């Protein structure tokens, strides 16, 4: 088996187990990344980490203490030493289930960076494989719930890749034999994976693993979707959906008992306005199934001007699903029992005139939600939906048991260049429990 491996042991302090309190004090952190270059460089970025309790207080959020980690420093040095290239455009961020490591996807250069979440130190860096036309990107990397692997959407390379993970020993292996070439493969039904009338552009956008760690839902830029057995080598398609069944540019998903929500959006010049939400069963996938089986149900679909569904998060007890429309500055609220939209939450107002919400996360106690907010010079997605006025993290107070909310405060970030232009552009965001 051909593998590019890197094993690096580091010492780190023992973890303190904390009980989740009524407030978030000391129990969780909010992580967000400004994906603009580190000042004075053409690479890097800046990771911001706040105590969640500080952001819950709407009077303190704007001036809350924050840890800032320059990804153009030690992280870039490790990536350069490991791959021969500097890391560019930290676009997505994930924390493994044990909360010990952060996984950062750098979309422009194709790097995946592993960091020790407690010490904030980089421990491993990989560059994804060249794919279609020699391109390689890492749009999003998703850790499996069982912590045995991370799947990577190599977007413009049109490859779906896997990194084997052992967080306890800081051992990570780029398992190139697992790679699935989405531009050249054939589906179990003997159809081309990429074809004009089926799936015209198989750039993978977001991998969404389900709770057993066997299957990963893979959204595609041009529409359609694959469900992949991520444990197989090479990884294998077990569910194939065309672009008439699932629209393009899906980003994140969310699982509740018995089903997986997947959205579709606009955000590209080829698909300016789109917002859909699908509810898939989370089992029943087989290479023996015909295409588009098992069928998803359509929760909502909206192709109005400005529509762009993107991030999503479940409220406490998974009662409601919030879906961000970054083009029109509101959140859909979906009842997960009835699969119906029961409310929308407007966002433009006193806290921000044009927030442009991208990704969402809900606090462990369910009292607050957080949004990554885009900047005036967006570095990813089409500017018609990704241009915002207040880069940073938005803070919402959740009300009515998750059916509604109020945009209360903003934790701003800034990266003003030598010409006085605000370059900060926050996309990646997640929470980490201590």
JSON list of C-alpha atoms in Angstrom, two decimals, residues 9 13 36 86 88 101 127 136 162 172 174 177 211 268 291 330 348 396 431:
[
{"chain": "A", "resi": 9, "resn": "UNK", "atom": "CA", "xyz": [4.81, 12.62, 19.23]},
{"chain": "A", "resi": 13, "resn": "UNK", "atom": "CA", "xyz": [-0.87, 18.32, 29.69]},
{"chain": "A", "resi": 36, "resn": "UNK", "atom": "CA", "xyz": [-7.01, 36.35, 4.69]},
{"chain": "A", "resi": 86, "resn": "UNK", "atom": "CA", "xyz": [3.21, 27.24, 2.24]},
{"chain": "A", "resi": 88, "resn": "UNK", "atom": "CA", "xyz": [-2.89, 29.26, 1.85]},
{"chain": "A", "resi": 101, "resn": "UNK", "atom": "CA", "xyz": [-7.21, 18.17, 17.94]},
{"chain": "A", "resi": 127, "resn": "UNK", "atom": "CA", "xyz": [-0.92, 18.38, 1.00]},
{"chain": "A", "resi": 136, "resn": "UNK", "atom": "CA", "xyz": [-5.41, 20.18, -5.65]},
{"chain": "A", "resi": 162, "resn": "UNK", "atom": "CA", "xyz": [-8.72, 9.96, 3.34]},
{"chain": "A", "resi": 172, "resn": "UNK", "atom": "CA", "xyz": [-1.62, 10.56, 10.89]},
{"chain": "A", "resi": 174, "resn": "UNK", "atom": "CA", "xyz": [-2.39, 10.17, 4.12]},
{"chain": "A", "resi": 177, "resn": "UNK", "atom": "CA", "xyz": [-4.82, 4.08, -1.85]},
{"chain": "A", "resi": 211, "resn": "UNK", "atom": "CA", "xyz": [-22.86, 8.60, 13.27]},
{"chain": "A", "resi": 268, "resn": "UNK", "atom": "CA", "xyz": [-20.95, 30.33, -7.60]},
{"chain": "A", "resi": 291, "resn": "UNK", "atom": "CA", "xyz": [-29.80, 5.63, -8.83]},
{"chain": "A", "resi": 330, "resn": "UNK", "atom": "CA", "xyz": [-31.62, 35.37, 7.68]},
{"chain": "A", "resi": 348, "resn": "UNK", "atom": "CA", "xyz": [-29.42, 42.57, 9.51]},
{"chain": "A", "resi": 396, "resn": "UNK", "atom": "CA", "xyz": [-27.37, 35.03, 18.93]},
{"chain": "A", "resi": 431, "resn": "UNK", "atom": "CA", "xyz": [-16.79, 25.06, 19.06]}
]
